[in-house]
Tab-separated table of C-alpha atoms in Angstrom:
chain	number	residue	atom	x	y	z
L	1	MET	CA	9.834	-27.694	38.752
L	2	ASN	CA	13.839	-27.984	38.037
L	3	GLU	CA	15.663	-25.464	36.148
L	4	LYS	CA	15.426	-26.877	32.725
L	5	LYS	CA	11.612	-26.756	32.704
L	6	ARG	CA	11.185	-23.470	34.216
L	7	ILE	CA	13.451	-21.696	31.490
L	8	PHE	CA	11.214	-23.604	29.077
L	9	VAL	CA	7.921	-22.248	30.985
L	10	TRP	CA	9.526	-19.001	31.112
L	11	THR	CA	10.433	-19.286	26.846
L	12	LEU	CA	7.073	-19.965	26.467
L	13	TYR	CA	6.154	-16.334	26.836
L	14	ASP	CA	8.784	-15.000	24.312
L	15	PHE	CA	7.246	-17.418	22.110
L	16	ALA	CA	3.912	-16.122	22.683
L	17	ASN	CA	4.236	-12.228	22.861
L	18	THR	CA	5.983	-11.824	19.542
L	19	SER	CA	2.744	-12.340	17.856
L	20	TYR	CA	1.857	-9.044	18.548
L	21	SER	CA	4.996	-7.723	18.105
L	22	ILE	CA	5.348	-8.959	14.654
L	23	ILE	CA	1.752	-8.708	13.483
L	24	VAL	CA	0.665	-5.576	14.943
L	25	VAL	CA	3.867	-3.571	15.636
L	26	THR	CA	6.511	-4.656	12.334
L	27	PHE	CA	3.927	-6.067	9.630
L	28	LEU	CA	0.445	-6.146	9.051
L	29	TYR	CA	-0.725	-3.501	11.071
L	30	ALA	CA	1.779	-1.407	10.719
L	31	ILE	CA	1.102	-1.703	7.022
L	32	TYR	CA	-2.681	-1.763	6.939
L	33	PHE	CA	-2.615	1.441	9.470
L	34	LYS	CA	-1.211	3.626	7.035
L	35	GLU	CA	-2.658	2.177	3.371
L	36	THR	CA	-5.945	1.464	4.909
L	37	VAL	CA	-6.748	3.382	8.108
L	38	ASN	CA	-4.484	6.192	7.185
L	39	GLN	CA	-5.616	6.124	2.897
L	40	ASN	CA	-2.036	6.313	2.141
L	41	SER	CA	-1.962	9.920	3.436
L	42	ALA	CA	1.445	11.968	3.496
L	43	GLU	CA	1.308	12.175	7.483
L	44	GLY	CA	0.533	8.497	7.865
L	45	ASP	CA	4.704	8.166	8.921
L	46	LEU	CA	3.981	10.462	11.238
L	47	TYR	CA	0.712	9.439	13.099
L	48	TRP	CA	2.463	5.638	13.292
L	49	GLY	CA	5.287	7.384	15.070
L	50	LEU	CA	3.318	9.599	17.934
L	51	GLY	CA	0.988	6.393	18.210
L	52	THR	CA	4.330	4.347	19.643
L	53	SER	CA	5.964	7.019	21.088
L	54	ILE	CA	3.111	8.191	23.229
L	55	SER	CA	2.751	3.954	24.298
L	56	MET	CA	6.380	4.018	25.005
L	57	LEU	CA	6.417	7.251	26.985
L	58	ILE	CA	3.875	6.077	29.353
L	59	THR	CA	5.403	2.912	29.752
L	60	ALA	CA	8.394	4.414	30.293
L	61	PHE	CA	7.217	6.923	33.643
L	62	ILE	CA	4.948	3.971	34.896
L	63	SER	CA	7.600	1.387	34.527
L	64	PRO	CA	10.159	2.105	37.514
L	65	VAL	CA	7.371	2.508	40.345
L	66	LEU	CA	5.843	-0.787	38.858
L	67	GLY	CA	8.600	-2.681	39.286
L	68	ALA	CA	9.396	-1.352	42.592
L	69	VAL	CA	5.978	-2.272	43.514
L	70	ALA	CA	6.189	-5.734	42.123
L	71	ASP	CA	9.657	-6.221	44.233
L	72	TYR	CA	8.087	-4.874	47.761
L	73	SER	CA	4.899	-7.218	47.253
L	74	SER	CA	6.253	-9.798	45.498
L	75	THR	CA	3.237	-9.499	42.671
L	76	LYS	CA	4.952	-9.499	39.440
L	77	LYS	CA	3.370	-12.513	38.202
L	78	ARG	CA	-0.121	-11.030	38.793
L	79	PHE	CA	1.558	-7.341	37.049
L	80	LEU	CA	2.312	-9.934	34.076
L	81	ALA	CA	-0.993	-11.499	33.642
L	82	PHE	CA	-2.672	-8.123	34.129
L	83	PHE	CA	-0.489	-6.270	31.133
L	84	THR	CA	-0.786	-9.718	28.905
L	85	PHE	CA	-4.380	-9.724	28.741
L	86	VAL	CA	-4.496	-5.625	27.893
L	87	CYS	CA	-2.330	-6.527	24.883
L	88	ILE	CA	-4.456	-9.408	24.323
L	89	VAL	CA	-7.708	-7.341	24.117
L	90	SER	CA	-6.427	-4.624	22.290
L	91	THR	CA	-4.893	-6.673	19.323
L	92	PHE	CA	-8.190	-8.462	19.053
L	93	LEU	CA	-10.224	-5.094	18.822
L	94	LEU	CA	-8.163	-3.921	15.850
L	95	TYR	CA	-10.339	-5.958	13.913
L	96	PHE	CA	-12.814	-3.203	14.546
L	97	VAL	CA	-10.827	-0.433	12.716
L	98	GLY	CA	-11.320	0.378	9.093
L	99	PRO	CA	-10.666	2.891	7.083
L	100	GLY	CA	-10.395	6.298	8.114
L	101	ASP	CA	-10.552	5.277	11.953
L	102	VAL	CA	-7.405	7.192	12.893
L	103	MET	CA	-7.746	7.695	16.615
L	104	LEU	CA	-9.630	4.445	17.112
L	105	GLY	CA	-6.738	2.613	15.258
L	106	LEU	CA	-4.213	4.757	17.391
L	107	LEU	CA	-5.807	4.392	20.384
L	108	LEU	CA	-5.730	0.550	20.214
L	109	LEU	CA	-2.234	0.620	19.532
L	110	ILE	CA	-1.370	2.637	22.290
L	111	THR	CA	-3.144	0.809	24.909
L	112	GLY	CA	-1.810	-2.559	23.142
L	113	ASN	CA	2.114	-1.364	23.314
L	114	ILE	CA	1.384	-0.374	26.835
L	115	GLY	CA	0.417	-4.043	27.789
L	116	PHE	CA	3.287	-5.615	25.457
L	117	GLU	CA	5.920	-3.250	26.837
L	118	ALA	CA	4.920	-3.174	30.531
L	119	GLY	CA	4.312	-6.878	30.360
L	120	LEU	CA	8.240	-7.901	29.529
L	121	ILE	CA	9.109	-5.454	32.669
L	122	PHE	CA	8.338	-8.487	34.567
L	123	TYR	CA	8.794	-10.812	32.413
L	124	ASP	CA	12.506	-10.329	32.041
L	125	SER	CA	12.630	-9.631	35.994
L	126	PHE	CA	11.768	-13.305	36.457
L	127	LEU	CA	15.356	-14.302	34.729
L	128	PRO	CA	17.747	-13.846	37.890
L	129	GLU	CA	14.952	-16.164	39.143
L	130	ILE	CA	15.337	-18.979	36.899
L	131	THR	CA	19.079	-19.928	36.080
L	132	ARG	CA	22.389	-19.141	37.800
L	133	PRO	CA	24.017	-16.108	36.520
L	134	LYS	CA	26.714	-18.020	34.487
L	135	ASN	CA	24.178	-18.902	32.218
L	136	PHE	CA	21.935	-15.504	31.979
L	137	GLY	CA	23.480	-14.921	28.470
L	138	ARG	CA	22.394	-18.371	26.969
L	139	VAL	CA	18.999	-18.554	28.759
L	140	SER	CA	18.612	-14.715	27.653
L	141	GLY	CA	19.112	-15.666	24.238
L	142	TYR	CA	16.563	-19.221	24.334
L	143	GLY	CA	14.298	-16.858	25.055
L	144	PHE	CA	14.591	-14.580	22.154
L	145	ALA	CA	14.997	-17.451	19.848
L	146	MET	CA	11.637	-18.841	21.024
L	147	GLY	CA	10.665	-15.589	20.600
L	148	TYR	CA	11.569	-15.357	17.015
L	149	LEU	CA	10.271	-19.007	16.474
L	150	GLY	CA	6.831	-17.392	17.623
L	151	SER	CA	7.016	-14.624	15.154
L	152	LEU	CA	7.862	-17.389	12.862
L	153	SER	CA	4.902	-19.728	13.673
L	154	SER	CA	2.431	-16.990	13.665
L	155	LEU	CA	3.080	-15.528	10.093
L	156	LEU	CA	2.681	-19.230	8.914
L	157	ILE	CA	-0.478	-19.564	10.659
L	158	LEU	CA	-1.672	-16.145	9.707
L	159	LEU	CA	-0.506	-16.889	5.805
L	160	PRO	CA	-3.586	-18.072	4.237
L	161	PHE	CA	-5.540	-14.876	5.705
L	162	ILE	CA	-2.686	-12.658	4.144
L	163	GLN	CA	-3.131	-14.536	0.827
L	164	MET	CA	-6.936	-14.037	0.846
L	165	GLU	CA	-6.427	-10.415	2.012
L	166	MET	CA	-8.239	-11.332	4.939
L	167	ILE	CA	-6.233	-8.278	7.107
L	168	ARG	CA	-8.743	-7.288	9.946
L	169	GLU	CA	-9.507	-11.304	10.338
L	170	SER	CA	-5.632	-11.730	11.341
L	171	PHE	CA	-5.585	-9.651	14.182
L	172	PRO	CA	-8.091	-11.961	16.502
L	173	VAL	CA	-5.869	-14.768	15.489
L	174	ALA	CA	-2.784	-12.965	16.633
L	175	ALA	CA	-4.585	-12.555	19.893
L	176	LEU	CA	-5.731	-15.874	20.232
L	177	PHE	CA	-2.104	-17.137	19.837
L	178	PHE	CA	-0.670	-14.868	21.991
L	179	LEU	CA	-3.344	-16.001	24.928
L	180	VAL	CA	-2.801	-19.649	24.461
L	181	PHE	CA	0.901	-19.939	24.572
L	182	ALA	CA	1.336	-17.477	27.465
L	183	LEU	CA	-0.891	-19.098	29.492
L	184	PRO	CA	1.744	-21.735	30.547
L	185	THR	CA	3.838	-19.270	31.661
L	186	LEU	CA	0.895	-17.481	33.789
L	187	ILE	CA	0.039	-20.545	35.432
L	188	LEU	CA	2.804	-22.339	35.819
L	189	LEU	CA	6.045	-20.202	36.097
L	190	LYS	CA	6.359	-19.370	40.029
L	191	GLU	CA	7.528	-16.414	41.749
L	192	LYS	CA	9.880	-16.268	45.322
L	193	ARG	CA	7.917	-14.958	47.862
L	194	LYS	CA	8.683	-12.946	50.427
L	195	GLU	CA	7.916	-11.173	53.832
L	196	ARG	CA	6.054	-7.555	53.576
L	197	GLU	CA	4.363	-5.336	55.634
L	198	GLU	CA	0.418	-5.263	55.618
L	199	GLY	CA	-1.774	-2.188	55.719
L	200	VAL	CA	0.565	0.105	53.504
L	201	SER	CA	0.151	1.590	50.088
L	202	TYR	CA	1.933	-0.448	47.656
L	203	ILE	CA	2.103	2.926	44.709
L	204	THR	CA	3.285	4.772	48.314
L	205	ILE	CA	6.554	2.871	48.825
L	206	GLY	CA	6.780	2.247	45.097
L	207	VAL	CA	7.361	5.665	44.587
L	208	LYS	CA	9.792	5.940	48.020
L	209	ARG	CA	11.680	2.805	47.003
L	210	VAL	CA	12.101	4.531	43.175
L	211	TRP	CA	13.039	7.871	44.596
L	212	PHE	CA	15.388	6.829	47.216
L	213	THR	CA	17.310	4.923	44.336
L	214	ILE	CA	17.732	7.788	42.201
L	215	SER	CA	18.705	9.719	45.184
L	216	HIS	CA	21.044	7.315	45.725
L	217	LEU	CA	22.291	6.409	42.137
L	218	LYS	CA	26.051	7.277	42.964
L	219	ARG	CA	25.807	4.030	44.517
L	220	TYR	CA	24.939	2.233	41.058
L	221	ARG	CA	27.411	4.328	38.836
L	222	ASN	CA	27.960	1.247	36.487
L	223	LEU	CA	24.865	0.253	35.910
L	224	ALA	CA	23.433	4.047	35.254
L	225	THR	CA	26.275	4.020	32.554
L	226	PHE	CA	24.644	0.954	30.921
L	227	LEU	CA	21.178	2.331	31.230
L	228	LEU	CA	22.292	5.239	29.129
L	229	SER	CA	24.064	3.031	26.757
L	230	PHE	CA	20.839	1.407	26.146
L	231	PHE	CA	19.036	4.428	26.160
L	232	PHE	CA	21.014	5.345	23.033
L	233	PHE	CA	21.250	1.751	21.082
L	234	ILE	CA	17.889	0.720	21.626
L	235	GLU	CA	16.471	3.699	19.963
L	236	GLY	CA	17.415	2.613	16.725
L	237	VAL	CA	16.688	-0.982	17.390
L	238	ASN	CA	13.149	0.063	18.605
L	239	THR	CA	12.617	2.310	15.235
L	240	ILE	CA	13.863	0.014	12.673
L	241	ILE	CA	11.166	-2.327	14.156
L	242	TYR	CA	8.309	-0.107	14.203
L	243	PHE	CA	9.334	1.091	10.808
L	244	ALA	CA	10.780	-1.731	9.068
L	245	GLY	CA	7.443	-3.257	7.272
L	246	ILE	CA	6.439	0.522	6.309
L	247	TYR	CA	10.101	1.079	4.879
L	248	ALA	CA	9.998	-2.146	2.589
L	249	THR	CA	6.458	-1.519	1.252
L	250	THR	CA	6.795	2.513	0.717
L	251	THR	CA	10.737	2.803	-0.397
L	252	LEU	CA	11.038	-0.493	-2.212
L	253	GLY	CA	7.736	-1.652	-3.230
L	254	PHE	CA	7.422	-5.143	-1.281
L	255	THR	CA	3.997	-6.753	-1.792
L	256	LYS	CA	2.585	-8.336	1.314
L	257	GLY	CA	3.508	-11.758	-0.215
L	258	GLU	CA	7.203	-10.800	-0.504
L	259	LEU	CA	7.258	-9.326	3.207
L	260	ILE	CA	6.172	-12.507	4.004
L	261	ILE	CA	9.162	-14.248	2.839
L	262	PHE	CA	11.107	-11.651	4.070
L	263	PHE	CA	10.441	-11.578	7.670
L	264	MET	CA	10.127	-15.155	7.711
L	265	SER	CA	13.732	-15.079	6.632
L	266	VAL	CA	14.786	-12.710	9.516
L	267	GLN	CA	13.407	-14.524	12.011
L	268	GLY	CA	15.355	-17.332	11.041
L	269	THR	CA	18.521	-15.612	11.113
L	270	ALA	CA	17.440	-13.872	14.409
L	271	ILE	CA	16.796	-17.329	15.805
L	272	LEU	CA	20.517	-18.260	15.312
L	273	GLY	CA	21.804	-14.901	16.564
L	274	SER	CA	19.922	-14.967	19.610
L	275	ILE	CA	20.959	-18.271	20.498
L	276	LEU	CA	24.810	-18.391	19.159
L	277	PHE	CA	25.621	-14.836	20.803
L	278	GLY	CA	23.900	-15.854	23.855
L	279	ILE	CA	26.708	-19.120	23.943
L	280	ILE	CA	29.438	-16.497	22.805
L	281	ALA	CA	28.348	-13.777	25.917
L	282	ASP	CA	28.994	-16.071	28.540
L	283	THR	CA	32.177	-17.330	27.119
L	284	ILE	CA	33.968	-13.819	26.130
L	285	GLY	CA	32.134	-11.696	27.601
L	286	ARG	CA	28.289	-9.805	27.690
L	287	LYS	CA	29.876	-6.448	27.045
L	288	LYS	CA	32.424	-7.158	24.373
L	289	SER	CA	29.353	-9.355	22.555
L	290	LEU	CA	27.302	-6.775	22.597
L	291	MET	CA	29.950	-3.901	21.439
L	292	ILE	CA	30.130	-6.591	18.306
L	293	THR	CA	26.367	-6.403	17.819
L	294	LEU	CA	26.331	-2.920	18.058
L	295	PHE	CA	28.882	-2.489	14.993
L	296	ILE	CA	26.739	-4.949	13.128
L	297	TRP	CA	24.136	-2.580	13.454
L	298	ILE	CA	25.882	0.408	11.997
L	299	PHE	CA	26.848	-1.956	8.974
L	300	THR	CA	23.710	-2.635	8.535
L	301	THR	CA	21.680	0.344	8.443
L	302	THR	CA	24.264	2.162	6.345
L	303	MET	CA	23.491	-0.762	4.045
L	304	ALA	CA	19.858	0.302	4.304
L	305	PHE	CA	20.518	3.998	3.073
L	306	TRP	CA	22.473	2.420	-0.164
L	307	VAL	CA	20.343	-0.649	-1.479
L	308	THR	CA	17.687	0.143	-3.373
L	309	GLU	CA	16.926	-3.624	-4.874
L	310	LYS	CA	14.636	-6.068	-3.181
L	311	SER	CA	16.742	-8.968	-3.603
L	312	TYR	CA	19.871	-6.699	-1.821
L	313	PHE	CA	17.588	-5.915	1.102
L	314	TYR	CA	17.393	-9.762	1.946
L	315	VAL	CA	21.279	-9.021	2.905
L	316	VAL	CA	19.982	-6.417	4.892
L	317	GLY	CA	17.169	-8.157	6.764
L	318	PHE	CA	19.296	-11.574	7.564
L	319	LEU	CA	22.195	-8.861	9.311
L	320	ALA	CA	19.277	-7.210	11.054
L	321	GLY	CA	17.327	-10.075	12.601
L	322	GLY	CA	20.705	-11.766	13.655
L	323	ALA	CA	21.911	-8.076	14.937
L	324	MET	CA	18.233	-7.678	16.512
L	325	GLY	CA	17.901	-10.951	18.137
L	326	SER	CA	21.365	-10.988	20.012
L	327	SER	CA	21.755	-7.320	20.888
L	328	GLN	CA	18.600	-7.420	22.850
L	329	SER	CA	19.482	-10.706	24.429
L	330	ILE	CA	22.803	-10.023	25.806
L	331	ALA	CA	21.497	-6.395	26.743
L	332	ARG	CA	19.229	-8.393	28.840
L	333	ALA	CA	21.437	-10.870	30.151
L	334	LEU	CA	23.986	-8.335	30.983
L	335	MET	CA	21.429	-6.074	32.886
L	336	SER	CA	20.732	-9.388	35.005
L	337	GLN	CA	24.237	-9.346	35.810
L	338	LEU	CA	25.139	-5.885	36.689
L	339	THR	CA	21.746	-5.795	38.809
L	340	PRO	CA	21.088	-5.973	42.964
L	341	PRO	CA	19.005	-8.878	43.359
L	342	GLU	CA	17.303	-7.568	45.952
L	343	LYS	CA	15.914	-4.360	43.359
L	344	LYS	CA	15.659	-7.077	40.145
L	345	THR	CA	12.426	-5.788	39.420
L	346	GLU	CA	12.467	-2.181	40.035
L	347	PHE	CA	15.939	-2.141	38.258
L	348	PHE	CA	14.157	-3.900	35.327
L	349	GLY	CA	11.423	-0.893	35.692
L	350	PHE	CA	14.397	1.569	35.241
L	351	TYR	CA	15.637	-0.353	32.254
L	352	SER	CA	12.377	-0.255	30.690
L	353	PHE	CA	11.901	3.813	31.133
L	354	PHE	CA	15.129	3.713	29.378
L	355	GLY	CA	14.311	1.845	26.884
L	356	LYS	CA	10.578	3.314	25.960
L	357	SER	CA	11.600	7.012	26.818
L	358	SER	CA	14.540	5.965	24.327
L	359	ALA	CA	11.816	4.695	21.852
L	360	VAL	CA	9.745	8.194	22.247
L	361	LEU	CA	12.120	10.369	20.197
L	362	GLY	CA	13.150	7.903	17.189
L	363	PRO	CA	9.745	6.908	16.013
L	364	VAL	CA	8.554	10.661	16.036
L	365	LEU	CA	12.381	11.840	14.295
L	366	PHE	CA	12.105	9.322	11.434
L	367	GLY	CA	8.142	9.977	11.006
L	368	ALA	CA	9.259	13.696	10.693
L	369	ILE	CA	12.552	13.436	8.455
L	370	SER	CA	10.071	11.039	6.355
L	371	THR	CA	7.749	13.626	5.787
L	372	ILE	CA	9.658	16.695	5.680
L	373	THR	CA	12.010	15.418	3.017
L	374	GLY	CA	9.456	12.934	1.196
L	375	SER	CA	12.482	10.080	1.853
L	376	GLN	CA	12.422	7.218	4.257
L	377	ARG	CA	16.149	6.713	3.255
L	378	TYR	CA	17.420	9.998	5.062
L	379	ALA	CA	15.671	8.731	8.119
L	380	ILE	CA	17.125	5.567	8.631
L	381	LEU	CA	20.520	7.054	8.347
L	382	SER	CA	19.799	9.627	11.249
L	383	LEU	CA	19.740	5.833	13.288
L	384	LEU	CA	23.471	5.975	12.984
L	385	PHE	CA	24.145	8.433	16.098
L	386	PHE	CA	21.864	6.243	18.518
L	387	PHE	CA	24.544	3.181	17.513
L	388	ILE	CA	27.501	5.080	17.730
L	389	ALA	CA	26.822	6.830	20.861
L	390	GLY	CA	25.718	3.765	22.401
L	391	ILE	CA	28.967	2.033	21.437
L	392	ILE	CA	31.223	4.901	23.066
L	393	VAL	CA	28.794	4.992	26.411
L	394	LEU	CA	28.705	1.226	26.378
L	395	SER	CA	33.178	1.747	25.952
L	396	PHE	CA	32.953	2.954	30.328
L	397	VAL	CA	30.739	0.233	31.528
L	398	LYS	CA	32.444	-2.275	34.004
L	399	GLU	CA	31.509	-5.968	33.428
L	400	GLU	CA	31.465	-7.826	36.722
L	401	ASP	CA	32.401	-11.324	36.777
L	402	PRO	CA	29.022	-13.712	37.483
L	403	ALA	CA	30.751	-15.376	39.722
L	404	SER	CA	32.871	-13.172	41.854
L	405	GLY	CA	31.745	-10.349	41.508
L	406	ALA	CA	35.035	-8.778	40.541
L	407	PRO	CA	35.363	-6.599	36.981
L	408	GLN	CA	36.338	-7.963	34.298
L	409	THR	CA	39.352	-6.937	32.752
L	410	GLY	CA	39.482	-6.027	28.685
């Protein structure tokens, strides 16, 4: 399979899995959980925040070990398939969650999120295998663009269900969408194999490799600095993703029909942002490009606090879409650039650990502030801290030239 076909097959997984993120995490199930399952109780935001945080915490702690095991045993494709099916089955079972089924609804959210987030560890770690380092930025951008195109496509497919108020029926359809478009990646994408010792415990090897990396982290000080920056700014991004639909309906009074139009518009700017900033990142540098996207996030979050009319919130959504697609794709590309080739999946496990462990605090903080103050506006304003901290730490990261391995200046 040539490089172009490998890239296309790889990006199909992004196209597939965003049906889960948009339908379950950001839009339909998020609103269904608060309005129907929790029956609009005051604790709805807090329960949702707890569910997402628990799933992120579990994923965070299993990620580095799973990544190390996959590097040693050349089994990341198997892990990708396993966690994909965990997410798909959990999404399908959401059909059976009804009014008052808070514990069942939370359990399926947690298992689905673990499947989705853990699968991304192994999916992301394929990036260095399918293209050359000089193209990491644009290829990562292509993946995120395909992802937002998948979000747009799944919204269009589910539009009749939403119009007929068949919300529960939409969850099995989203699961089927994920399955159908993930299969080409799971079947056709080839993993580079390597020699491995037989008759040893993979988990033991995984734990030992993670401990060795942690104890020798000073060797990877630059990468560790980037991961700390990622820990902060992805906190804000994840929290906005988890509460965007709830914020729009609760604070601004969006109907489900208006939300569909809003999210479809956001996917459009996310596609453009992913592609455009992917090319920009490969041209002017990934660190500089990532800095620009984080300043856009600060401006967008501040706007969201002040906006009171639906029409102006579309502007916030357009900016957030562009910043979301670009910041995530550039971060993945920069991570691929800074990671030692022999430890790519293990370090993407740490990448996942920092990303998921940070998301433990954000949703709970948002839910708690919203519940205590009775205002989601103050909750969203608190996210500014994470973007500002991310920029400060990122300024200390030295970007290495993919061609020469030497730090870039400027």
